[in-house]
Short mmCIF file of C-alpha atoms and ligand atoms in Angstrom, two decimals:
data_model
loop_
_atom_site.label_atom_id
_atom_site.label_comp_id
_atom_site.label_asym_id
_atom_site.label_seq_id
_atom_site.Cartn_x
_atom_site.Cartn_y
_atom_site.Cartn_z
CA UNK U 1 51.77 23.38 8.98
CA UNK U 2 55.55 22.22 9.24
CA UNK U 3 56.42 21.14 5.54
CA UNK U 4 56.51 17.92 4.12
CA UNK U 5 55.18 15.15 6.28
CA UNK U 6 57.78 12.16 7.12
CA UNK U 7 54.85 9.91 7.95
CA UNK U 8 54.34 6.71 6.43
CA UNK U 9 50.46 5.30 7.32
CA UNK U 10 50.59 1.76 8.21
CA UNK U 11 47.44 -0.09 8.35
CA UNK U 12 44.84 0.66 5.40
CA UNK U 13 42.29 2.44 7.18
CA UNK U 14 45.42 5.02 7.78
CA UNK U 15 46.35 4.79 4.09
CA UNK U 16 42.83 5.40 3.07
CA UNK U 17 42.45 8.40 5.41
CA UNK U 18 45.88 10.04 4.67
CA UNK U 19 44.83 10.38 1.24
CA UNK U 20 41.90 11.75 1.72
CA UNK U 21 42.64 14.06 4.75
CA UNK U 22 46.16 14.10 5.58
CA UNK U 23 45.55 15.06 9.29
CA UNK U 24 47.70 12.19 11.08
CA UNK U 25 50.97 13.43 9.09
CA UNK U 26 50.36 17.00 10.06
CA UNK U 27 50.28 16.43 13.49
CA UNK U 28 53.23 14.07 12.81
CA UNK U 29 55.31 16.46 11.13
CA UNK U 30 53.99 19.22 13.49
CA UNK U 31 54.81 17.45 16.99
CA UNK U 32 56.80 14.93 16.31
CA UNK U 33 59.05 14.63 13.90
CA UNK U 34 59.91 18.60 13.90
CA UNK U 35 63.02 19.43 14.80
CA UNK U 36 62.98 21.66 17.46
CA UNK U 37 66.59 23.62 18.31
CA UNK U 38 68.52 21.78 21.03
CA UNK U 39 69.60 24.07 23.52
CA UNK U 40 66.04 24.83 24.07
CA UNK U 41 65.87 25.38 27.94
CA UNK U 42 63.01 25.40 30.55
CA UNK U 43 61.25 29.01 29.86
CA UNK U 44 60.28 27.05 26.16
CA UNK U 45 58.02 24.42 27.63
CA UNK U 46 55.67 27.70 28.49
CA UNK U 47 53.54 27.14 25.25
CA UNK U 48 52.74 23.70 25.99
CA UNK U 49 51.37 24.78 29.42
CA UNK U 50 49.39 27.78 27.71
CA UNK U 51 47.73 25.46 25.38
CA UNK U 52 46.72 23.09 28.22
CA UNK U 53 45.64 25.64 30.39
CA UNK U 54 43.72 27.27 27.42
CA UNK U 55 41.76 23.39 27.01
CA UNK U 56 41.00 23.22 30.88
CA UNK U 57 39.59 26.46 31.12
CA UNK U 58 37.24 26.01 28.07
CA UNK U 59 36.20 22.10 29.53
CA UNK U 60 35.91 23.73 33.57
CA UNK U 61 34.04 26.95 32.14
CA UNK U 62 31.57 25.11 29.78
CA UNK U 63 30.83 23.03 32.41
CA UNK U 64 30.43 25.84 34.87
CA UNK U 65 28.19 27.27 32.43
CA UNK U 66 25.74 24.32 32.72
CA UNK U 67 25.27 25.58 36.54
CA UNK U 68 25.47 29.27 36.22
CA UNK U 69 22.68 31.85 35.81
CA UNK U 70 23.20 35.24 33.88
CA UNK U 71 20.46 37.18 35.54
CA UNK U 72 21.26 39.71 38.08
CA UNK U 73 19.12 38.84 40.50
CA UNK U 74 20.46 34.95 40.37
CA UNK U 75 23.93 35.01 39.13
CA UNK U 76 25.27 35.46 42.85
CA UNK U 77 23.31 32.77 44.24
CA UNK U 78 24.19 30.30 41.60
CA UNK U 79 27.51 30.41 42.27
CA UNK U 80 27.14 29.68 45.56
CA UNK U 81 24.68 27.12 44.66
CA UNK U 82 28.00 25.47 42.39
CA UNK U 83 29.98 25.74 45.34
CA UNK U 84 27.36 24.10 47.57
CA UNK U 85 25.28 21.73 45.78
CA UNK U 86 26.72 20.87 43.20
CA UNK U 87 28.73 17.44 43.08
CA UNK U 88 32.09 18.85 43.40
CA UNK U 89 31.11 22.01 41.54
CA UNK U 90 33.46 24.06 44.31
CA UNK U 91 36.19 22.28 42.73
CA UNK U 92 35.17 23.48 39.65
CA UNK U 93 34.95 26.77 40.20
CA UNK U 94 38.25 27.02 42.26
CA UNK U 95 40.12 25.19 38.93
CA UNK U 96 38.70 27.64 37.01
CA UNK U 97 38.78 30.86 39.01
CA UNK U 98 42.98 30.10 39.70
CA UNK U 99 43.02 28.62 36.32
CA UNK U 100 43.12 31.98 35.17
CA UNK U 101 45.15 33.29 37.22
CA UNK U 102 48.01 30.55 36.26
CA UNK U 103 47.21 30.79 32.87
CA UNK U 104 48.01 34.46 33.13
CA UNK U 105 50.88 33.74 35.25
CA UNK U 106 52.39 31.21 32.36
CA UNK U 107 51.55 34.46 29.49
CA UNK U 108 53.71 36.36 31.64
CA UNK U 109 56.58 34.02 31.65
CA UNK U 110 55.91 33.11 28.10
CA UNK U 111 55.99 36.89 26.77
CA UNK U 112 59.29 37.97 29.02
CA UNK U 113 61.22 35.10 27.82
CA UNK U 114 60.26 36.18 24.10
CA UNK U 115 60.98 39.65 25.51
CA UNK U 116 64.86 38.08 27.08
CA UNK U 117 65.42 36.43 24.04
CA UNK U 118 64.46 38.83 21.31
CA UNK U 119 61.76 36.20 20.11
CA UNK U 120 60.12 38.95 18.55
CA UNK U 121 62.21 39.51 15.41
CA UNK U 122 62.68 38.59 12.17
CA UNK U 123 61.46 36.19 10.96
CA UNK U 124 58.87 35.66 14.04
CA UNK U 125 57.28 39.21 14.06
CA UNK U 126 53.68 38.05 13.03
CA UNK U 127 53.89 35.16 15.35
CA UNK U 128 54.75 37.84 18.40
CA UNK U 129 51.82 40.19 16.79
CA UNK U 130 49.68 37.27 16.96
CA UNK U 131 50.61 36.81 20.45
CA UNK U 132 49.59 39.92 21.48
CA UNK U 133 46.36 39.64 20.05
CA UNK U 134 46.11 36.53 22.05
CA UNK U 135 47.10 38.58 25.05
CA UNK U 136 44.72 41.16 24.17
CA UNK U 137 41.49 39.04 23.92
CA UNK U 138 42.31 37.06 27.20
CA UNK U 139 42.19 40.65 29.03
CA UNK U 140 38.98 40.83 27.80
CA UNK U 141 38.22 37.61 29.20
CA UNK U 142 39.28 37.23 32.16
CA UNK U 143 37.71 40.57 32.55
CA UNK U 144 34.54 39.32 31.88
CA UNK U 145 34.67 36.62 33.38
CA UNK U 146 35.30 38.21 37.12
CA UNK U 147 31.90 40.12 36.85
CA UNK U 148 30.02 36.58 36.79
CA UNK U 149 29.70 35.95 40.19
CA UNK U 150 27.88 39.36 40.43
CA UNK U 151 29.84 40.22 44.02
CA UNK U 152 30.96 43.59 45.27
CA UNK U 153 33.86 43.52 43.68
CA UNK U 154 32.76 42.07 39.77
CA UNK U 155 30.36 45.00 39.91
CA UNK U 156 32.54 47.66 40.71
CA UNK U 157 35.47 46.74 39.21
CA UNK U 158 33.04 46.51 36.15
CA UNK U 159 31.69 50.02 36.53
CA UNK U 160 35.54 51.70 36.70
CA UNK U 161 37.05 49.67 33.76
CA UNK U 162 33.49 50.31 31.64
CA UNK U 163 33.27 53.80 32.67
CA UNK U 164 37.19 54.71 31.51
CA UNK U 165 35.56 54.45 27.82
CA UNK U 166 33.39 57.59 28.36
CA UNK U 167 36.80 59.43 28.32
CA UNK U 168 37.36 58.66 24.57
CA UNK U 169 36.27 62.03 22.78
CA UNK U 170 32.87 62.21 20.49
CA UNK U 171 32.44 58.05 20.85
CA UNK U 172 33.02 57.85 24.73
CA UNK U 173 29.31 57.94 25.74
CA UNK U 174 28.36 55.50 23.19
CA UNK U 175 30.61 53.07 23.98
CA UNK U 176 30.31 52.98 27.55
CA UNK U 177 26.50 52.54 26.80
CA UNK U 178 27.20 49.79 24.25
CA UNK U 179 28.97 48.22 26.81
CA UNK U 180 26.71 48.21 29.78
CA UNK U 181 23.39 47.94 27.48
CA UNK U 182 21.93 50.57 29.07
CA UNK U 183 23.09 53.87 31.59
CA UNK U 184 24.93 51.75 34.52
CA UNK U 185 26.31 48.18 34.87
CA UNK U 186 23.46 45.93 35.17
CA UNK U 187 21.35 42.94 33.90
CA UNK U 188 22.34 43.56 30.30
CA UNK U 189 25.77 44.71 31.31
CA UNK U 190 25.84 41.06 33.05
CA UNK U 191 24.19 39.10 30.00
CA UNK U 192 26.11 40.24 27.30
CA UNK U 193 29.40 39.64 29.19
CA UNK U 194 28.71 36.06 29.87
CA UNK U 195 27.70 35.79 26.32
CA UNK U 196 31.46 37.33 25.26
CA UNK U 197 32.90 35.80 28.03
CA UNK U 198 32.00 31.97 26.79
CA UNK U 199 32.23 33.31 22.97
CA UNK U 200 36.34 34.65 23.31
CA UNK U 201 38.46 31.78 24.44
CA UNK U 202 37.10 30.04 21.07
CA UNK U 203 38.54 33.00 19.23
CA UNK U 204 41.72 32.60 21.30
CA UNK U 205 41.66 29.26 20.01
CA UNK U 206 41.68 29.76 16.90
CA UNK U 207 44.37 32.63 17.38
CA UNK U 208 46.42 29.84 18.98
CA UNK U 209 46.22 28.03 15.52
CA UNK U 210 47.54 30.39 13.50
CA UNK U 211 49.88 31.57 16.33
CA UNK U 212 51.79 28.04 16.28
CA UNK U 213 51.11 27.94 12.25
CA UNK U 214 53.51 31.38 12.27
CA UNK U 215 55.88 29.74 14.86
CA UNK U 216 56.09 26.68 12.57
CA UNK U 217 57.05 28.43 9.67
CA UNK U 218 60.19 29.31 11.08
CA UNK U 219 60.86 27.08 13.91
CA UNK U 220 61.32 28.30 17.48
CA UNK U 221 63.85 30.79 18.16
CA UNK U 222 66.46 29.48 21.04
CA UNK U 223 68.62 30.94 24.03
CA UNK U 224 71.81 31.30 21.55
CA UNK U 225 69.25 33.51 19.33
CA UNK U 226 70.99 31.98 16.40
CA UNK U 227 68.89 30.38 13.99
CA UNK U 228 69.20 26.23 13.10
CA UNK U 229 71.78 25.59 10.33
CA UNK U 230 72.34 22.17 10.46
CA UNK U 231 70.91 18.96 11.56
CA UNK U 232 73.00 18.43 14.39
CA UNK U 233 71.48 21.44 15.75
CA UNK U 234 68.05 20.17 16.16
CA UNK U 235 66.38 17.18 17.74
CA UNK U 236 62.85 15.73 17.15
CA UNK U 237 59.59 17.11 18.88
CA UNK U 238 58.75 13.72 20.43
CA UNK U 239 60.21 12.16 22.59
CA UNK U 240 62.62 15.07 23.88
CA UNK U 241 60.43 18.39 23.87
CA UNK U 242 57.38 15.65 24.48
CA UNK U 243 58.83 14.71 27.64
CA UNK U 244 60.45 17.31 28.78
CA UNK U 245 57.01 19.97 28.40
CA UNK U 246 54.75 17.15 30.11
CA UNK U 247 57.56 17.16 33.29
CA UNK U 248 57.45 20.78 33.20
CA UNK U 249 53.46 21.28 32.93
CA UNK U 250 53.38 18.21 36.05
CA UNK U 251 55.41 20.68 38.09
CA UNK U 252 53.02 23.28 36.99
CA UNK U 253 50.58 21.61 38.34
CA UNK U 254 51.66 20.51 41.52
CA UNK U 255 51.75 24.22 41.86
CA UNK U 256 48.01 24.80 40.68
CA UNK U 257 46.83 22.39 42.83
CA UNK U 258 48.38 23.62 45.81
CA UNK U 259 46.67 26.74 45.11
CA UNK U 260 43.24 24.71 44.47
CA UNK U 261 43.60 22.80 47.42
CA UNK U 262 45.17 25.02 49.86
CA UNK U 263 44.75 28.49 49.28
CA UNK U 264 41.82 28.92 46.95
CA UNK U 265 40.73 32.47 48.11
CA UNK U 266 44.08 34.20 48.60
CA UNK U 267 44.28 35.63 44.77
CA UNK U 268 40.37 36.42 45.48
CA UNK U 269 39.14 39.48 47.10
CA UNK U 270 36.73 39.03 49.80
CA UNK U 271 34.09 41.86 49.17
CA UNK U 272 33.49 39.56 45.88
CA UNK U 273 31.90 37.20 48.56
CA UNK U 274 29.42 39.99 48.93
CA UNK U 275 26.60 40.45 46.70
CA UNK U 276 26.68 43.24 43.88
CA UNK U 277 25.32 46.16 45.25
CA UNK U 278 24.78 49.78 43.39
CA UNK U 279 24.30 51.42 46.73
CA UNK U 280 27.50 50.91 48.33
CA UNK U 281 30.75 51.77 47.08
CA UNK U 282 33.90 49.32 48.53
CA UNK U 283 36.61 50.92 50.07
CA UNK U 284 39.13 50.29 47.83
CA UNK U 285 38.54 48.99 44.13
CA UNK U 286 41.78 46.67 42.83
CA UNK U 287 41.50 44.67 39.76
CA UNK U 288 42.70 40.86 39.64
CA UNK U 289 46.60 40.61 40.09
CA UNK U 290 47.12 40.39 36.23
CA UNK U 291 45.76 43.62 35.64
CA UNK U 292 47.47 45.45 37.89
CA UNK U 293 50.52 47.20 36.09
CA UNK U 294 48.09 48.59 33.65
CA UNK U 295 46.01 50.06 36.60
CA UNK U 296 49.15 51.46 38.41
CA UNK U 297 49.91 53.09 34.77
CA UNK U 298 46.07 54.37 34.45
CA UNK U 299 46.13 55.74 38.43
CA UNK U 300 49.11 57.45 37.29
CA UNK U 301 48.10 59.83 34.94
CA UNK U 302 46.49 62.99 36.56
CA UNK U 303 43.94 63.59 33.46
CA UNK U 304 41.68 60.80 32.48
CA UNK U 305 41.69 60.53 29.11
CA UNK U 306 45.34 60.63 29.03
CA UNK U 307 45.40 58.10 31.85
CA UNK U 308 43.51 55.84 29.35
CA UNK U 309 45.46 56.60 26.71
CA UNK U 310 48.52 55.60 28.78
CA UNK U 311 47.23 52.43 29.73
CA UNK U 312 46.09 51.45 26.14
CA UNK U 313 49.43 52.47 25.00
CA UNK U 314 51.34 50.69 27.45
CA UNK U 315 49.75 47.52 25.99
CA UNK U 316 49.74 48.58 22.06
CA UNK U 317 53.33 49.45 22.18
CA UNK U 318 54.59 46.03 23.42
CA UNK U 319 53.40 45.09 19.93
CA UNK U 320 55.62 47.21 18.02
CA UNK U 321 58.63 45.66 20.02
CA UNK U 322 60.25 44.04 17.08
CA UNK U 323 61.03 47.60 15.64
CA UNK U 324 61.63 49.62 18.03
CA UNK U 325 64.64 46.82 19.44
CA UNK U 326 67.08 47.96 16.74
CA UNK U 327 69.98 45.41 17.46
CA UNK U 328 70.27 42.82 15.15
CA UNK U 329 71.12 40.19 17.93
CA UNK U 330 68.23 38.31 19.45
CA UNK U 331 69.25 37.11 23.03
CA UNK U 332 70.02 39.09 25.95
CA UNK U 333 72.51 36.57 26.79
CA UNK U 334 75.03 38.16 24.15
CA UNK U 335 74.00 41.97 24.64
CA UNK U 336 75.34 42.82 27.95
CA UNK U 337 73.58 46.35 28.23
CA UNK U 338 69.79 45.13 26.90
CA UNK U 339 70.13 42.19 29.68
CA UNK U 340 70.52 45.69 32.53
CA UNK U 341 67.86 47.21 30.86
CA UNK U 342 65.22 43.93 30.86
CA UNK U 343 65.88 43.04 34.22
CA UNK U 344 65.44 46.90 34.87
CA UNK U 345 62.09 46.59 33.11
CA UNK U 346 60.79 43.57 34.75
CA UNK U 347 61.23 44.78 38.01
CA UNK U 348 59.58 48.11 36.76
CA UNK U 349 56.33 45.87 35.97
CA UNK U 350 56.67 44.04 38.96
CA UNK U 351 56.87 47.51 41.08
CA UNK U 352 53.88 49.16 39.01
CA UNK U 353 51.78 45.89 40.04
CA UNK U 354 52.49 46.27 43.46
CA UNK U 355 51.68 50.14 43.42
CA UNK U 356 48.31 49.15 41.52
CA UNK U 357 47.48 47.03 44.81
CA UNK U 358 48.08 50.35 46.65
CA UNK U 359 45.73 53.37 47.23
CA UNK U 360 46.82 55.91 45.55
CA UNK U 361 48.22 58.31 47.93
CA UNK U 362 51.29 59.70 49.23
CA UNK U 363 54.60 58.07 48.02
CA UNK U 364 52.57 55.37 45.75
CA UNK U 365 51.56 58.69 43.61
CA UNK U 366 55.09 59.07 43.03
CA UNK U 367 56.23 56.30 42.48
CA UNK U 368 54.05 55.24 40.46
CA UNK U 369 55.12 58.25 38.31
CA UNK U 370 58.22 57.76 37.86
CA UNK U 371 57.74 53.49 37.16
CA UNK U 372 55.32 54.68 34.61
CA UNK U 373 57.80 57.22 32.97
CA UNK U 374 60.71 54.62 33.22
CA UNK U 375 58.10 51.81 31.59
CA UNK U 376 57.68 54.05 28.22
CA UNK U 377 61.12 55.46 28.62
CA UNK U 378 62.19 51.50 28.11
CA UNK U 379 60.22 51.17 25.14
CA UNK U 380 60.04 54.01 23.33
CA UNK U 381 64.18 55.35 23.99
CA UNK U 382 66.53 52.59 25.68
CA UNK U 383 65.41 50.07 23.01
CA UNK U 384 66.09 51.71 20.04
CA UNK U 385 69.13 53.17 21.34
CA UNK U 386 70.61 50.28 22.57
CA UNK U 387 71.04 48.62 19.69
CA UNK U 388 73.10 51.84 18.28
CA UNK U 389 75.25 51.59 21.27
CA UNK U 390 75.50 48.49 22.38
CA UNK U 391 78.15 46.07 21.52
CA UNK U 392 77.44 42.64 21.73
CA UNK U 393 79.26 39.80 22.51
CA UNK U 394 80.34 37.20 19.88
CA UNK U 395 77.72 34.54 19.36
CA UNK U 396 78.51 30.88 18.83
CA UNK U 397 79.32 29.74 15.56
CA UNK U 398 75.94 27.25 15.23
CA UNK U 399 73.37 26.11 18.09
CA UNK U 400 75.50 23.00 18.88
CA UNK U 401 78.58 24.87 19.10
CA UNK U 402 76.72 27.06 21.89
CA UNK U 403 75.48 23.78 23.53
CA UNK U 404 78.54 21.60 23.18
CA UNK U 405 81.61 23.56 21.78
CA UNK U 406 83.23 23.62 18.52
CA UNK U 407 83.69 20.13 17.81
CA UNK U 408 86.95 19.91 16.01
CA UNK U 409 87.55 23.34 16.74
CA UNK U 410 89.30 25.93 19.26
CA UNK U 411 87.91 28.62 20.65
CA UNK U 412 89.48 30.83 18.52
CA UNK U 413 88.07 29.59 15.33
CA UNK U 414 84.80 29.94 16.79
CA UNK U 415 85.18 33.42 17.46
CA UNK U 416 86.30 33.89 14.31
CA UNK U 417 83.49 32.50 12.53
CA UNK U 418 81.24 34.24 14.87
CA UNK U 419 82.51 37.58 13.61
CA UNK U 420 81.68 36.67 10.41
CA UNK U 421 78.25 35.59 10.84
CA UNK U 422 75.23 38.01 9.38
CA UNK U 423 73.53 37.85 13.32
CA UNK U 424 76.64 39.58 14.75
CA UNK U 425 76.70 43.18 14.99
CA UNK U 426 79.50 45.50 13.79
C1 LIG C 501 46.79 31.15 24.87
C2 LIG C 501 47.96 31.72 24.84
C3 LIG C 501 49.17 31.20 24.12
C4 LIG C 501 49.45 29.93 23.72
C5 LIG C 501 48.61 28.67 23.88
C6 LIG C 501 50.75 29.97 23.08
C7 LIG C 501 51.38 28.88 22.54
C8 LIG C 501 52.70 28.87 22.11
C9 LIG C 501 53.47 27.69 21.84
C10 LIG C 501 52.96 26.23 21.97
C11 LIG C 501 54.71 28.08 21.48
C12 LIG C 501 55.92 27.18 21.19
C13 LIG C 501 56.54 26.75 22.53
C14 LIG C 501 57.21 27.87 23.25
O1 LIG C 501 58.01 28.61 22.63
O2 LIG C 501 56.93 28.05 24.46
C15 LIG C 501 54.73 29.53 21.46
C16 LIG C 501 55.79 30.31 21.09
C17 LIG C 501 55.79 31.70 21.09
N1 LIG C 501 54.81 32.52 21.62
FE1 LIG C 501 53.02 31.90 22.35
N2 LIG C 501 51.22 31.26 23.10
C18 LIG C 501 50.30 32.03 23.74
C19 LIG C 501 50.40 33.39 23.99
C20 LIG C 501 51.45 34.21 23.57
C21 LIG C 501 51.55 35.61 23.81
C22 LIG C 501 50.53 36.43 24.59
C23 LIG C 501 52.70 36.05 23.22
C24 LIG C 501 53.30 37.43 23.13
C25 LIG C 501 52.70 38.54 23.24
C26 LIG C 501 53.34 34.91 22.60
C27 LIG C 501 54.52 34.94 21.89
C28 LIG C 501 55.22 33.82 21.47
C29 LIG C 501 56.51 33.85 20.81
C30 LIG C 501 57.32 35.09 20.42
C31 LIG C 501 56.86 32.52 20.59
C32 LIG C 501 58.15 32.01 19.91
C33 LIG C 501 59.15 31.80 20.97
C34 LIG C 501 60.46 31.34 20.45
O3 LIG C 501 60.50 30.61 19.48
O4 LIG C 501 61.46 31.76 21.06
N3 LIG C 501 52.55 33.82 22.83
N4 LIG C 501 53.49 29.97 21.87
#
């Protein structure tokens, strides 16, 4: 995965193994030995969390699993069983249910850093395309997964997202009955999203593989943007990324836990503590947190179909991000005009989630409007304009200049080299 292993086998069970399947010197070259830039900061220990979150989700939902019935007429009364009877099986469930929510919270964080830092582009594009594939299939489910528990909410929220495929011309009908099994959300519906829902984080898994495959290829990007030269502008996986991503997922977790222990309902809704029921329609429908900008964009739209397009869109365009940012410098930290425009865009995601928490009515309508229009206007016109128009500041000379000056060097020089390097801009 990450070139020529360094590692020398010892004893002569590890000689006769390395020559026969050379795993211990890929992980060795892979996670320890690699030379990771050094000016990596806090927002880079992100994948390590991801990946650990991905592995307790899969070990808290098989387990689940065990417990859990996919019938309609027992799936409800399972869980509760899991919460009541079985030997801490509410802690299991509440690890899991917030598990996803933190693991979505850590994507987030993970793809707006790439996003602040131009991560994206060349050389990394298939390792962000890969990403959003990743991002794609956990939609699906965590999706899935919220219509287990067979409450108010899992059913309904099931029957709007299932029933926005009937607005796809000619197919529409088919798929939404493909989906559901049948003419409504029901026992099939419920069986063949369990099925899917235990079946995708092993695909995600093995997306992960060749997600950290592409990022080895080239080595991480950094906050200078600037890629490694020399070695004195890398240092070893293990012990300083080891350490510093196990005190950064520890933190993480003091944060999870709190949320385990202390709050375990408040990212919940509480008509999901009510039994599925076809009869009666909740007052107000809301996806799970993470889903909410894309519902805020879907709400938006008067006309369905193009409300689904829109939302589809909104998703499938963040994957052509390293061409339509046209600026041939990575980090926002030396394009003073792109780091406006980012922060303007996160806060337009954060404001579309909180107007997808919203009925939509009266000044939500609106603004939800014009957050939507500003969200594509980002993408599709202030990127690729930006980089026409934007003059960028000069970027350190090498990765340890950024981190600890020119050594030898004055200021000047560095700029001067800067000017002349192929990542600065005209
Ligand atoms: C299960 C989900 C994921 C896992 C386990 C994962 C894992 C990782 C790991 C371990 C790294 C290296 C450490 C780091 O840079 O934080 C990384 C880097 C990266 N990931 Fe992910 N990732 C996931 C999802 C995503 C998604 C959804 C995207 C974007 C849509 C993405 C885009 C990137 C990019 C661009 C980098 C390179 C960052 C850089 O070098 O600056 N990843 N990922």
């Amino acid at each position: 995965m990450s070139g020529t292993s360094t590692y020398v086998p010892k004893s002569a069970a590890a000689k006769w193994l390395e020559t026969r399947l050379p795993i211990v010197g890929l992980v060795h070259s892979s996670f320890v030995a690699f030379p990771n830039p050094r000016n990596l900061n806090y927002f880079w220990t992100f994948g390590g969390i991801l990946a650990f979150m991905l592995g307790s989700q899969i070990l808290t939902g098989v387990i689940l699993a065990m417990h859990y019935t996919p019938q309609a007429s027992l799936a409800f009364a399972s869980v509760e069983s899991i919460m009541r009877d079985v030997n801490y099986g509410w802690l299991l469930r509440y690890v899991h249910a917030n598990g996803a929510s933190m693991f979505f919270f850590a994507v987030y964080v993970h793809i707006f850093r790439g996003i602040y830092y131009g991560s994206y582009k060349a050389p990394r594009e298939v390792l962000w395309l890969l990403g959003i594939v990743i991002y794609l299939l956990m939609m699906a489910t965590g999706f899935m997964g919220y219509v287990l528990p067979w409450g108010q909410m899992s059913y309904w929220g099931a029957t709007v997202i299932t029933s926005l495929f009937g607005a796809i011309p000619i197919v529409g009908d088919w798929l939404s009955h493909l989906l559901w099994g049948g003419f409504s959300v029901d026992n099939a519906t419920l069986n063949r999203f369990f099925s899917l829902h235990y079946l995708l984080p092993f695909m995600i898994a093995g997306v992960v593989v060749l997600h950290i495959w592409a990022l080895h290829v080239p080595g991480s990007n950094n906050p200078a943007g600037i890629e490694k030269k020399s070695a004195k502008d890398t240092l070893p996986f293990h012990p300083y990324f080891t350490v510093k991503d196990g005190f950064a997922l520890v933190c993480f977790l003091v944060l999870y836990s709190w949320i385990v222990f202390y709050v375990p309902n408040y990212l919940n809704h509480a008509d999901n503590y009510i039994e599925a029921n076809p009869l009666v329609t909740p007052q107000h429908i809301v996806p799970e947190w993470y889903y909410l900008p894309f519902y805020a964009i879907l709400r938006s739209i008067p006309d369905k179909l193009l409300g689904v397009v829109a939302m589809f869109m909104s998703i499938i365009l963040l994957a052509f991000l390293p061409w339509l940012d046209t600026s041939r410098v990575r980090s926002a930290n030396y394009r003073p005009m792109y780091k406006v425009a980012f922060w303007l865009f996160a806060a337009t995601a954060v404001g579309l989630g909180y107007i997808g928490s919203q009925p939509p009515a009266g000044g939500y309508v609106l603004a939800g409007r014009i957050l939507t229009f500003w969200y594509f206007f980002h993408l599709l016109v202030v990127l690729p304009l930006l980089g026409f128009f934007e003059t960028p500041r000069v970027l350190p000379a090498s990765i340890s200049d950024a981190v600890l000056g020119p050594i030898g060097g004055s200021a000047t020089a560095m700029a001067a080299s800067a000017a002349s390097s192929p990542n600065t801009k005209g």
